[in-house]
């Protein structure tokens, strides 16, 4: 990275929306989805990350998420996560982090203005009733977990990870929060920064378009150029844990 031009200058009127993906957690030891050796290698995504896959084979799905919980449980935030937490400290309400990651590492790093678009690996919910999702660190090895309140009314219902699977709607309140931030940012100097994401999963992949439509400066930090790299005004190739700690300059 050069000294000039590759720094994202944040001044008193900058509103910064960051979208992160699996690449941000790669340096923490968490596998991405679509890279070689990624989570989808050896699995068809729909088998383990769709409501139909869960209905067909809940044991397979819980084995997949149980292994993810065991693996992610030993991981810590890296320098990329820390850099984003530090920017939030500086910008306050002028900062919003929308993440596609479910590992919870942004919160561990200290981000609070955080929208977890695809849910959270450490929460479980009922597949049948509306009881709120609850914290759950078990890998559920052995018996499939069942919903006790449902059992109490004579219904046999499985618990499932609180993750947004393919074909499921994201929480409209989450998307509304991001859109409201972009709307407000459009009245100021709006910057949209995507980090560590292949940009193929919607609606998250469409946020850069939403930001551009509002006049945002758009930046992408990614290990390699994904298909959608040309939708961004600036693309910095490299690891987020190396680039993010040096990216931001406060004017
Ligand atoms: C580094 C690095 C380092 C490596 N530093 N970089 C419009 C068009 C086409 C299709 C659709 C559309 N709208 C909706 C769809 C369907 C579908 C979709 O998008 N499909 C496409 C794949 C074609 N979307 C949905 O189904 C969504 N739901 C929906 O739209 O519902 C509508 C609806 C409305 C009303 C009622 C009902 C329905 C839901 C999508 C949920 C996605 N969930 C997943 C899996 C669960 C999470 C889990 O188990 O963990 O979320 S999919 C998976 O992909 C995961 C991720 O969050 C997501 C994004 O992946 P990400 O983060 O980009 O990872 P990778 O691996 O792809 O990329 C990592 C990148 O990092 C790479 O480029 C590396 O180079 C880079 N990298 N190391 C920096 N150190």
PDB file of C-alpha atoms and ligand atoms in Angstrom, residues 20-28 30-35 38-40 45 48-50 64-65 68 78 99-103 117-119 121 161 163-170 195-205 221-227 236-243, ligand 1:
ATOM      1  CA  UNK A  20     -17.717  -7.212   6.292  1.00  0.00           C
ATOM      2  CA  UNK A  21     -17.594 -10.814   5.141  1.00  0.00           C
ATOM      3  CA  UNK A  22     -15.763 -14.013   5.975  1.00  0.00           C
ATOM      4  CA  UNK A  23     -12.386 -12.677   4.789  1.00  0.00           C
ATOM      5  CA  UNK A  24     -12.190 -10.411   7.864  1.00  0.00           C
ATOM      6  CA  UNK A  25     -12.172 -13.456  10.141  1.00  0.00           C
ATOM      7  CA  UNK A  26      -9.816 -15.544   7.980  1.00  0.00           C
ATOM      8  CA  UNK A  27      -6.764 -14.301   9.870  1.00  0.00           C
ATOM      9  CA  UNK A  28      -8.450 -15.369  13.111  1.00  0.00           C
ATOM     10  CA  UNK A  30     -12.074 -19.109  10.700  1.00  0.00           C
ATOM     11  CA  UNK A  31     -12.582 -20.656   7.271  1.00  0.00           C
ATOM     12  CA  UNK A  32     -14.249 -18.580   4.541  1.00  0.00           C
ATOM     13  CA  UNK A  33     -17.000 -20.086   2.377  1.00  0.00           C
ATOM     14  CA  UNK A  34     -15.884 -19.933  -1.221  1.00  0.00           C
ATOM     15  CA  UNK A  35     -12.067 -19.968  -1.057  1.00  0.00           C
ATOM     16  CA  UNK A  38     -13.538 -23.050   2.479  1.00  0.00           C
ATOM     17  CA  UNK A  39     -16.663 -24.219   4.292  1.00  0.00           C
ATOM     18  CA  UNK A  40     -18.608 -25.019   1.134  1.00  0.00           C
ATOM     19  CA  UNK A  45     -24.438 -25.015   0.488  1.00  0.00           C
ATOM     20  CA  UNK A  48     -26.355 -27.386   5.362  1.00  0.00           C
ATOM     21  CA  UNK A  49     -27.584 -23.807   5.016  1.00  0.00           C
ATOM     22  CA  UNK A  50     -31.191 -23.917   3.864  1.00  0.00           C
ATOM     23  CA  UNK A  64     -21.908 -28.873  10.520  1.00  0.00           C
ATOM     24  CA  UNK A  65     -22.827 -26.094  12.981  1.00  0.00           C
ATOM     25  CA  UNK A  68     -18.311 -24.589  13.446  1.00  0.00           C
ATOM     26  CA  UNK A  78      -7.494 -10.095  14.710  1.00  0.00           C
ATOM     27  CA  UNK A  99     -21.527  -7.875   8.963  1.00  0.00           C
ATOM     28  CA  UNK A 100     -22.422 -11.072   7.135  1.00  0.00           C
ATOM     29  CA  UNK A 101     -20.323 -12.989   9.636  1.00  0.00           C
ATOM     30  CA  UNK A 102     -21.986 -15.067  12.310  1.00  0.00           C
ATOM     31  CA  UNK A 103     -18.881 -15.691  14.455  1.00  0.00           C
ATOM     32  CA  UNK A 117     -27.224  -9.502   8.906  1.00  0.00           C
ATOM     33  CA  UNK A 118     -26.955 -13.314   8.772  1.00  0.00           C
ATOM     34  CA  UNK A 119     -27.526 -14.087  12.450  1.00  0.00           C
ATOM     35  CA  UNK A 121     -23.497 -18.786  15.466  1.00  0.00           C
ATOM     36  CA  UNK A 161     -29.079 -22.331  14.721  1.00  0.00           C
ATOM     37  CA  UNK A 163     -28.621 -18.179  11.219  1.00  0.00           C
ATOM     38  CA  UNK A 164     -30.168 -16.763   8.066  1.00  0.00           C
ATOM     39  CA  UNK A 165     -30.077 -19.575   5.543  1.00  0.00           C
ATOM     40  CA  UNK A 166     -30.490 -19.401   1.767  1.00  0.00           C
ATOM     41  CA  UNK A 167     -34.050 -18.573   0.829  1.00  0.00           C
ATOM     42  CA  UNK A 168     -34.793 -17.046   4.242  1.00  0.00           C
ATOM     43  CA  UNK A 169     -35.500 -13.372   4.698  1.00  0.00           C
ATOM     44  CA  UNK A 170     -33.051 -11.194   6.581  1.00  0.00           C
ATOM     45  CA  UNK A 195     -14.048  -5.867   3.481  1.00  0.00           C
ATOM     46  CA  UNK A 196     -13.366  -9.561   2.908  1.00  0.00           C
ATOM     47  CA  UNK A 197     -16.460 -10.495   0.957  1.00  0.00           C
ATOM     48  CA  UNK A 198     -16.911 -12.111  -2.452  1.00  0.00           C
ATOM     49  CA  UNK A 199     -20.027  -9.986  -3.037  1.00  0.00           C
ATOM     50  CA  UNK A 200     -22.197 -12.773  -4.403  1.00  0.00           C
ATOM     51  CA  UNK A 201     -24.807 -13.167  -1.653  1.00  0.00           C
ATOM     52  CA  UNK A 202     -27.796 -10.834  -1.727  1.00  0.00           C
ATOM     53  CA  UNK A 203     -29.165  -8.617  -0.328  1.00  0.00           C
ATOM     54  CA  UNK A 204     -25.795  -7.766   1.332  1.00  0.00           C
ATOM     55  CA  UNK A 205     -24.089  -7.697  -2.079  1.00  0.00           C
ATOM     56  CA  UNK A 221     -10.480  -4.281   0.741  1.00  0.00           C
ATOM     57  CA  UNK A 222     -10.179  -7.936  -0.275  1.00  0.00           C
ATOM     58  CA  UNK A 223      -7.492 -10.567  -0.663  1.00  0.00           C
ATOM     59  CA  UNK A 224      -8.201 -10.793  -4.374  1.00  0.00           C
ATOM     60  CA  UNK A 225     -10.467  -8.998  -6.843  1.00  0.00           C
ATOM     61  CA  UNK A 226     -13.940 -10.530  -6.581  1.00  0.00           C
ATOM     62  CA  UNK A 227     -16.345 -10.414  -9.523  1.00  0.00           C
ATOM     63  CA  UNK A 236      -7.147  -2.393  -2.272  1.00  0.00           C
ATOM     64  CA  UNK A 237      -5.863  -5.942  -2.685  1.00  0.00           C
ATOM     65  CA  UNK A 238      -4.501  -7.622   0.413  1.00  0.00           C
ATOM     66  CA  UNK A 239      -5.287  -9.049   3.805  1.00  0.00           C
ATOM     67  CA  UNK A 240      -7.674  -7.039   5.942  1.00  0.00           C
ATOM     68  CA  UNK A 241      -5.556  -7.629   9.054  1.00  0.00           C
ATOM     69  CA  UNK A 242      -2.678  -5.891   7.311  1.00  0.00           C
ATOM     70  CA  UNK A 243      -4.536  -3.157   5.404  1.00  0.00           C
TER      71      UNK A 243
HETATM   72  C1  LIG B   1      -9.862 -12.003   2.468  1.00  0.00           C
HETATM   73  C2  LIG B   1      -9.013 -12.592   3.362  1.00  0.00           C
HETATM   74  C3  LIG B   1      -8.296 -11.718   4.173  1.00  0.00           C
HETATM   75  C4  LIG B   1      -9.934 -14.180   2.315  1.00  0.00           C
HETATM   76  N1  LIG B   1      -8.453 -10.405   4.041  1.00  0.00           N
HETATM   77  N2  LIG B   1     -10.068 -10.723   2.277  1.00  0.00           N
HETATM   78  C5  LIG B   1     -30.533 -11.449  -6.024  1.00  0.00           C
HETATM   79  C6  LIG B   1     -29.821 -12.011  -7.069  1.00  0.00           C
HETATM   80  C7  LIG B   1     -29.455 -13.363  -7.053  1.00  0.00           C
HETATM   81  C8  LIG B   1     -29.796 -14.185  -5.978  1.00  0.00           C
HETATM   82  C9  LIG B   1     -30.504 -13.640  -4.935  1.00  0.00           C
HETATM   83  C10 LIG B   1     -30.867 -12.295  -4.971  1.00  0.00           C
HETATM   84  N3  LIG B   1     -31.530 -12.002  -3.826  1.00  0.00           N
HETATM   85  C11 LIG B   1     -31.572 -13.125  -3.060  1.00  0.00           C
HETATM   86  C12 LIG B   1     -30.978 -14.140  -3.703  1.00  0.00           C
HETATM   87  C13 LIG B   1     -30.823 -15.550  -3.192  1.00  0.00           C
HETATM   88  C14 LIG B   1     -29.709 -15.732  -2.196  1.00  0.00           C
HETATM   89  C15 LIG B   1     -28.403 -15.380  -2.895  1.00  0.00           C
HETATM   90  O1  LIG B   1     -27.865 -14.323  -2.731  1.00  0.00           O
HETATM   91  N4  LIG B   1     -27.883 -16.309  -3.670  1.00  0.00           N
HETATM   92  C16 LIG B   1     -26.643 -16.072  -4.420  1.00  0.00           C
HETATM   93  C17 LIG B   1     -25.550 -16.967  -3.846  1.00  0.00           C
HETATM   94  C18 LIG B   1     -26.897 -16.297  -5.880  1.00  0.00           C
HETATM   95  N5  LIG B   1     -29.921 -14.958  -0.987  1.00  0.00           N
HETATM   96  C19 LIG B   1     -30.683 -15.390  -0.004  1.00  0.00           C
HETATM   97  O2  LIG B   1     -31.252 -16.486  -0.063  1.00  0.00           O
HETATM   98  C20 LIG B   1     -30.874 -14.483   1.196  1.00  0.00           C
HETATM   99  N6  LIG B   1     -32.245 -14.396   1.486  1.00  0.00           N
HETATM  100  C21 LIG B   1     -33.101 -13.657   0.735  1.00  0.00           C
HETATM  101  O3  LIG B   1     -32.734 -12.915  -0.135  1.00  0.00           O
HETATM  102  O4  LIG B   1     -34.407 -13.819   1.087  1.00  0.00           O
HETATM  103  C22 LIG B   1     -35.421 -13.200   0.316  1.00  0.00           C
HETATM  104  C23 LIG B   1     -36.737 -13.506   0.987  1.00  0.00           C
HETATM  105  C24 LIG B   1     -37.616 -12.453   1.224  1.00  0.00           C
HETATM  106  C25 LIG B   1     -38.828 -12.717   1.862  1.00  0.00           C
HETATM  107  C26 LIG B   1     -39.137 -14.019   2.254  1.00  0.00           C
HETATM  108  C27 LIG B   1     -38.265 -15.049   2.029  1.00  0.00           C
HETATM  109  C28 LIG B   1     -37.053 -14.785   1.390  1.00  0.00           C
HETATM  110  C29 LIG B   1     -30.229 -15.092   2.448  1.00  0.00           C
HETATM  111  C30 LIG B   1     -28.764 -15.253   2.298  1.00  0.00           C
HETATM  112  C31 LIG B   1     -28.183 -15.871   3.599  1.00  0.00           C
HETATM  113  C32 LIG B   1     -26.753 -16.317   3.361  1.00  0.00           C
HETATM  114  N7  LIG B   1     -26.323 -17.112   4.414  1.00  0.00           N
HETATM  115  C33 LIG B   1     -24.941 -17.644   4.385  1.00  0.00           C
HETATM  116  C34 LIG B   1     -24.842 -19.009   5.140  1.00  0.00           C
HETATM  117  C35 LIG B   1     -25.213 -19.007   6.542  1.00  0.00           C
HETATM  118  C36 LIG B   1     -24.115 -18.431   7.427  1.00  0.00           C
HETATM  119  C37 LIG B   1     -23.263 -19.479   8.103  1.00  0.00           C
HETATM  120  O5  LIG B   1     -23.614 -20.644   8.198  1.00  0.00           O
HETATM  121  O6  LIG B   1     -22.212 -19.055   8.545  1.00  0.00           O
HETATM  122  O7  LIG B   1     -24.048 -16.657   4.918  1.00  0.00           O
HETATM  123  S1  LIG B   1     -24.303 -17.952   2.776  1.00  0.00           S
HETATM  124  C38 LIG B   1     -22.637 -17.545   3.152  1.00  0.00           C
HETATM  125  O8  LIG B   1     -22.264 -16.529   2.213  1.00  0.00           O
HETATM  126  C39 LIG B   1     -22.669 -16.904   4.556  1.00  0.00           C
HETATM  127  C40 LIG B   1     -21.914 -15.608   4.308  1.00  0.00           C
HETATM  128  O9  LIG B   1     -22.304 -14.633   5.238  1.00  0.00           O
HETATM  129  C41 LIG B   1     -22.271 -15.259   2.876  1.00  0.00           C
HETATM  130  C42 LIG B   1     -21.311 -14.325   2.213  1.00  0.00           C
HETATM  131  O10 LIG B   1     -20.059 -14.908   2.046  1.00  0.00           O
HETATM  132  P1  LIG B   1     -18.753 -14.021   2.210  1.00  0.00           P
HETATM  133  O11 LIG B   1     -18.700 -13.460   3.561  1.00  0.00           O
HETATM  134  O12 LIG B   1     -18.680 -13.057   1.084  1.00  0.00           O
HETATM  135  O13 LIG B   1     -17.593 -15.137   2.126  1.00  0.00           O
HETATM  136  P2  LIG B   1     -16.845 -15.746   0.857  1.00  0.00           P
HETATM  137  O14 LIG B   1     -16.145 -16.969   1.299  1.00  0.00           O
HETATM  138  O15 LIG B   1     -17.744 -15.873  -0.308  1.00  0.00           O
HETATM  139  O16 LIG B   1     -15.780 -14.626   0.458  1.00  0.00           O
HETATM  140  C43 LIG B   1     -14.683 -14.265   1.284  1.00  0.00           C
HETATM  141  C44 LIG B   1     -13.812 -13.272   0.548  1.00  0.00           C
HETATM  142  O17 LIG B   1     -12.788 -12.865   1.439  1.00  0.00           O
HETATM  143  C45 LIG B   1     -13.122 -13.847  -0.700  1.00  0.00           C
HETATM  144  O18 LIG B   1     -13.331 -12.972  -1.797  1.00  0.00           O
HETATM  145  C46 LIG B   1     -11.641 -13.902  -0.322  1.00  0.00           C
HETATM  146  O19 LIG B   1     -10.766 -13.577  -1.411  1.00  0.00           O
HETATM  147  C47 LIG B   1     -11.547 -12.846   0.748  1.00  0.00           C
HETATM  148  N8  LIG B   1     -10.522 -13.072   1.753  1.00  0.00           N
HETATM  149  N9  LIG B   1      -9.119 -14.001   3.214  1.00  0.00           N
HETATM  150  C48 LIG B   1      -9.343  -9.948   3.115  1.00  0.00           C
HETATM  151  N10 LIG B   1      -7.406 -12.218   5.084  1.00  0.00           N
END
